[in-house]
Coordinates of C-alpha atoms in Angstrom, one line a residue:
X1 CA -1.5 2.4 19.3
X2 CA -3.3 4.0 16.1
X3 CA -0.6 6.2 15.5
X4 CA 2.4 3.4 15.7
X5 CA 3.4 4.2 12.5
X6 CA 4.7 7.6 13.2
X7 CA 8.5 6.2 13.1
X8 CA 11.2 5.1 11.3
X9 CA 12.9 1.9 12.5
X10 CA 17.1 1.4 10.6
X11 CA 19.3 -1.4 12.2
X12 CA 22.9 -0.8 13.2
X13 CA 25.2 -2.7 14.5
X14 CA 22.8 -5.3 15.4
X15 CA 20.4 -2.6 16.9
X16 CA 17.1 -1.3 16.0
X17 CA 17.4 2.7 16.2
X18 CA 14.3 5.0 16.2
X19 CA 13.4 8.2 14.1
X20 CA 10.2 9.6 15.4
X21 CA 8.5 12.4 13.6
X22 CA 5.3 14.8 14.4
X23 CA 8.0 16.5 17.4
X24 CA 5.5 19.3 17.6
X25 CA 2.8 16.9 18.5
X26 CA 5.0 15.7 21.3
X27 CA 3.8 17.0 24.1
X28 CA 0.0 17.1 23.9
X29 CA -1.5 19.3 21.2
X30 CA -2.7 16.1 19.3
X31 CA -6.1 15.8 20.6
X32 CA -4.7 16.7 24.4
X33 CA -6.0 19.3 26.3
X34 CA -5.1 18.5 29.9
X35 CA -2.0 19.5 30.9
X36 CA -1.5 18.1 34.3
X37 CA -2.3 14.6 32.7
X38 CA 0.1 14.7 30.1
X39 CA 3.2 16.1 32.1
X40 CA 2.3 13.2 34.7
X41 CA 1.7 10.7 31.8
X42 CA 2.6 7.0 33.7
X43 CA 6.5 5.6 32.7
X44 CA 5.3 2.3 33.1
X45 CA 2.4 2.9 30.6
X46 CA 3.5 4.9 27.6
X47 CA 2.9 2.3 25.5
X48 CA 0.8 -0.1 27.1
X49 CA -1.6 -0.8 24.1
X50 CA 1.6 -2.3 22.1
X51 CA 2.1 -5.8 22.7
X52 CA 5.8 -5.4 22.2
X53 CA 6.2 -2.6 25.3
X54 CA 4.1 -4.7 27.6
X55 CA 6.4 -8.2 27.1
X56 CA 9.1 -5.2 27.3
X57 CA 8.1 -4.1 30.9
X58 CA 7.3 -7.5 31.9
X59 CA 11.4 -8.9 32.1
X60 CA 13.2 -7.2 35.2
X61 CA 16.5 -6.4 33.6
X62 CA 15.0 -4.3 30.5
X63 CA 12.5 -2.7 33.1
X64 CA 15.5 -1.3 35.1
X65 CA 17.4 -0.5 32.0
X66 CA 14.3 1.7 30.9
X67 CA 14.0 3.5 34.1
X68 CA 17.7 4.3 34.0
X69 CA 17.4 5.9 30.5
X70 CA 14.4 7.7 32.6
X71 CA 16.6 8.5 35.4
X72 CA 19.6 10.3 33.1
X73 CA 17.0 12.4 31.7
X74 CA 16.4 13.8 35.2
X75 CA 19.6 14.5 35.6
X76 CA 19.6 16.4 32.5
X77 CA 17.1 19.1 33.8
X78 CA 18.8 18.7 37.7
X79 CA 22.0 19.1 36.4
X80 CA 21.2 22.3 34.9
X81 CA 22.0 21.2 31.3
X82 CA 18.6 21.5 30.0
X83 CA 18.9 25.2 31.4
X84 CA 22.5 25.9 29.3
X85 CA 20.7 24.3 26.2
X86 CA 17.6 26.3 26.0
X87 CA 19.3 29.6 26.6
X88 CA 21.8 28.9 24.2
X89 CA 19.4 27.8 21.0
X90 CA 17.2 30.7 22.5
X91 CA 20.2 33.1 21.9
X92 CA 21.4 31.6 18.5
X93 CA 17.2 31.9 16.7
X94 CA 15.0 34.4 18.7
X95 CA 16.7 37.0 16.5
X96 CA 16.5 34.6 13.3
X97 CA 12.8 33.6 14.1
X98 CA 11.6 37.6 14.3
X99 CA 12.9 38.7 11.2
X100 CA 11.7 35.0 9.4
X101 CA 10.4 36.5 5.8
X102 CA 8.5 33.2 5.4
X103 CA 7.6 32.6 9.2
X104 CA 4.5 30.0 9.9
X105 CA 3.5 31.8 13.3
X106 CA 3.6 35.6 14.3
X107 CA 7.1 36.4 17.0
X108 CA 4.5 36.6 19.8
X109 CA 3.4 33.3 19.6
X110 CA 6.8 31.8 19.1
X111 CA 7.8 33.1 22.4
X112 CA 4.8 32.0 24.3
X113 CA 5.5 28.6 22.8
X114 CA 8.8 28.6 23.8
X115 CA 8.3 29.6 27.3
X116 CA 5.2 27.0 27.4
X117 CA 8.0 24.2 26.4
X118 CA 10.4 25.6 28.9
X119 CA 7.9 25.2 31.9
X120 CA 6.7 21.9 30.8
X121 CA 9.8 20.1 30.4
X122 CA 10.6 21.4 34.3
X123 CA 7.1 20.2 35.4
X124 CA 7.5 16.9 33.4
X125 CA 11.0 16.0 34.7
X126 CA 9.7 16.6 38.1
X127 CA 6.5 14.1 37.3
X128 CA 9.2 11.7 36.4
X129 CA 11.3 11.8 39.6
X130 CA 8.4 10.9 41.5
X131 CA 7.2 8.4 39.8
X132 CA 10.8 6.5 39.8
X133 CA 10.9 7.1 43.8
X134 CA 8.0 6.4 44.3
X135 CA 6.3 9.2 45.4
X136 CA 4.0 9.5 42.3
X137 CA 2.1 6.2 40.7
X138 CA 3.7 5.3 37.4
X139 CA 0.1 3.6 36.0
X140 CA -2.7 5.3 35.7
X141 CA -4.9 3.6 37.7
X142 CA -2.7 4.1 40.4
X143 CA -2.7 7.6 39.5
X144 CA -6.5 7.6 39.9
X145 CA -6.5 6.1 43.3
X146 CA -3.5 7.9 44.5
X147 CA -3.2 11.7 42.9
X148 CA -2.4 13.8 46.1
X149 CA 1.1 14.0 44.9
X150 CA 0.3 14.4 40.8
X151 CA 2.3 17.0 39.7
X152 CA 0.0 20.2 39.5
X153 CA 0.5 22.0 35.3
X154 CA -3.0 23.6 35.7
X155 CA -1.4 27.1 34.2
X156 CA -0.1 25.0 31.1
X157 CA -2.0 25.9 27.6
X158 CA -0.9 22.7 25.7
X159 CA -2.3 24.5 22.5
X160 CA 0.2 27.4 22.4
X161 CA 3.0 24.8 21.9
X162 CA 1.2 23.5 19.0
X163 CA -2.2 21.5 17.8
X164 CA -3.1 18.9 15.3
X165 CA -4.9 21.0 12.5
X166 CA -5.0 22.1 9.0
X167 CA -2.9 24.3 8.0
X168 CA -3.5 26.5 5.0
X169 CA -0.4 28.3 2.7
X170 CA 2.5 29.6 4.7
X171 CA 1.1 28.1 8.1
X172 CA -2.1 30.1 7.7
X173 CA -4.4 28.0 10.9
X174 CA -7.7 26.4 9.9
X175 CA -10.3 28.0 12.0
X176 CA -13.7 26.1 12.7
X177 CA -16.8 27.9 11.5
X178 CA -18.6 26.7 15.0
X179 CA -21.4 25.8 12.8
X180 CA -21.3 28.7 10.7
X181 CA -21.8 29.0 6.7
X182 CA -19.3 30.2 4.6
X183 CA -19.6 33.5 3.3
X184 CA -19.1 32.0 -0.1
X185 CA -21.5 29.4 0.3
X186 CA -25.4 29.3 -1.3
X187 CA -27.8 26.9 -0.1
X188 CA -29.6 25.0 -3.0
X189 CA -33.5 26.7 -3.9
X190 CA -36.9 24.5 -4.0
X191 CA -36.6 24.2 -7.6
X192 CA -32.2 23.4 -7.3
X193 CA -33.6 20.3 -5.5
X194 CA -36.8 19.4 -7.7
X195 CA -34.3 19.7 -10.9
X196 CA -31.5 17.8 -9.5
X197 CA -30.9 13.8 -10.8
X198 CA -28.4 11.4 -10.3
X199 CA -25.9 10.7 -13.0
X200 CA -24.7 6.7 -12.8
X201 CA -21.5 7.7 -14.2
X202 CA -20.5 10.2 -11.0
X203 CA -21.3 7.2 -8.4
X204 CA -18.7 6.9 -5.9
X205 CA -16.1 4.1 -6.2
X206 CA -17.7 2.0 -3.9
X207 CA -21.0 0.3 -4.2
X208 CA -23.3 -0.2 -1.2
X209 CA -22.4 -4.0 -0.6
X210 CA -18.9 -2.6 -0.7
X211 CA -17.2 -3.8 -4.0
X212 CA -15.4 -1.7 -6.0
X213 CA -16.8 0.4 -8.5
X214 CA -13.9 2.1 -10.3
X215 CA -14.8 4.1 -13.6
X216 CA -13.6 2.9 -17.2
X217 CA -11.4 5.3 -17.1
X218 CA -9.1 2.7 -14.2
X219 CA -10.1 -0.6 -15.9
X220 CA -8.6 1.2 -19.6
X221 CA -5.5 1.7 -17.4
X222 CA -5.3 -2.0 -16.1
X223 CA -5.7 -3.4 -19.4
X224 CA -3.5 -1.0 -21.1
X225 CA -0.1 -2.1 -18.3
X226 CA -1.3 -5.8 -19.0
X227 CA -0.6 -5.5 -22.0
X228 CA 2.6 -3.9 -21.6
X229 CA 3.8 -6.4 -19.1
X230 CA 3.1 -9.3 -21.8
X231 CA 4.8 -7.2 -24.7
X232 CA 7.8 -7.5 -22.3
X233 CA 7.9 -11.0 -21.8
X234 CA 7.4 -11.1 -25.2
X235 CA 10.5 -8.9 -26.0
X236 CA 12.7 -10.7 -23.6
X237 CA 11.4 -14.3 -24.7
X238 CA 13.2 -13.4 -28.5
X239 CA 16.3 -11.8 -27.0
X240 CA 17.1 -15.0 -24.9
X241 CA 16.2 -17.4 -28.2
X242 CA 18.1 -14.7 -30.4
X243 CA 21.6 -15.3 -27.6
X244 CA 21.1 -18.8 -27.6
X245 CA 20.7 -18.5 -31.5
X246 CA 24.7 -17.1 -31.3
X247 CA 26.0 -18.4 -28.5
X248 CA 25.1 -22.2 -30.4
X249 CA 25.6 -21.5 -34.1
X250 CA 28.1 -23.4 -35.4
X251 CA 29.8 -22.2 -39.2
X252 CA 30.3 -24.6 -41.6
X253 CA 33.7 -24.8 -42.7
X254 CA 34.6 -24.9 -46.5

């Protein structure tokens, strides 16, 4: 997928282990917006644009082996496990999180994000039980042909768990101006646009047939480590003739 690179691969052991990033981007709020497609997102398809996952799916015995992983995680939420865990970090931060000095969203919305996760994870483990029995299509063309029995997350607002956006100092949220000017901003007069020219040395660093275009400023730099690098060699060149020099003097004897 585009985003493929948002992991870290480390081997151990003779085994590749992953650590993904972007966790609160996880379930939906980077450019999602429908719930009840994400928590009934196919098993058989999370990665189906990586060439990798699809030879993955395509040998029997790591297909089962992946839907086993799949199945322990259901038993996680049926097993009431899930339940014990939530409570128990809920207990050990809500405090910690109101009184955060330095906190990147208001006590409010930490809540309603928190219950938001809490429902989804129920909805999505439910989503995955019926697609590994059966009773819900694990592609999503099946999906599309078959979605009486789609798990219904209508009532989810993937946004309050958290959206790709930019975010200013201290979390501050960028908001869209909808089209809007700044207040700051003045549009340039009649005689702003009759006096205006175009200074060659501000062009941008590509030309239009798409070569670079760097300023002097760049090339100074590339000659300037070039002739470093040589004065280097150059260094190193004598210190190897001045050890051979020592190593194969011989003194005269008298």
């Amino acid at each position: 997928g585009s985003m493929a690179h948002n992991y870290y691969l480390y081997e151990s052991k003779g085994k590749l282990n992953v650590v993904p990033w972007d966790y609160n981007l996880a379930f939906g709020g980077m450019h999602g917006n429908d719930a009840t497609a994400m928590v009934n997102d196919p098993i058989d398809e999370s990665y189906s644009s990586t060439d990798f996952f699809d030879a993955f799916l395509e040998q029997e015995t790591y297909k089962n082996q992946y839907h086993a992983s799949y199945k322990k995680l259901v038993e996680y939420f049926e097993s009431g496990t899930f339940e014990n865990h939530y409570q128990r970090i809920r207990n050990q931060i809500d405090e910690l999180v109101e009184t955060d000095p330095n906190a990147m969203y208001t006590y409010e919305e930490y809540l309603a994000g928190a219950e938001t996760l809490y429902q989804t994870m129920l909805l999505r483990a439910e989503s995955v039980k019926g697609q590994l029995n059966g009773t819900i299509p694990s592609t999503k063309e099946g999906q599309q042909s078959e979605n009486a029995n789609l798990i219904d997350a209508s009532s989810i607002d993937l946004s309050v768990m958290g959206v790709m956006n930019m975010g200013g100092p201290r979390g501050e949220r960028f908001e869209k101006n909808e089209g809007q000017q700044p207040q700051e901003f003045t549009p340039p007069t009649a005689e702003d646009r009759q006096n205006f020219s175009f200074d060659e040395q501000q062009a941008p660093p590509f030309s239009q047939n798409g070569e670079a275009n760097f300023p002097d400023f760049f090339q100074g730099q590339e000659q300037e480590t070039s002739s470093d690098f040589f004065g280097l060699i150059l260094s190193g060149v004598i210190l190897v003739a001045g050890f051979l020099f020592v190593c194969l003097y011989k003194r005269k004897h008298y």
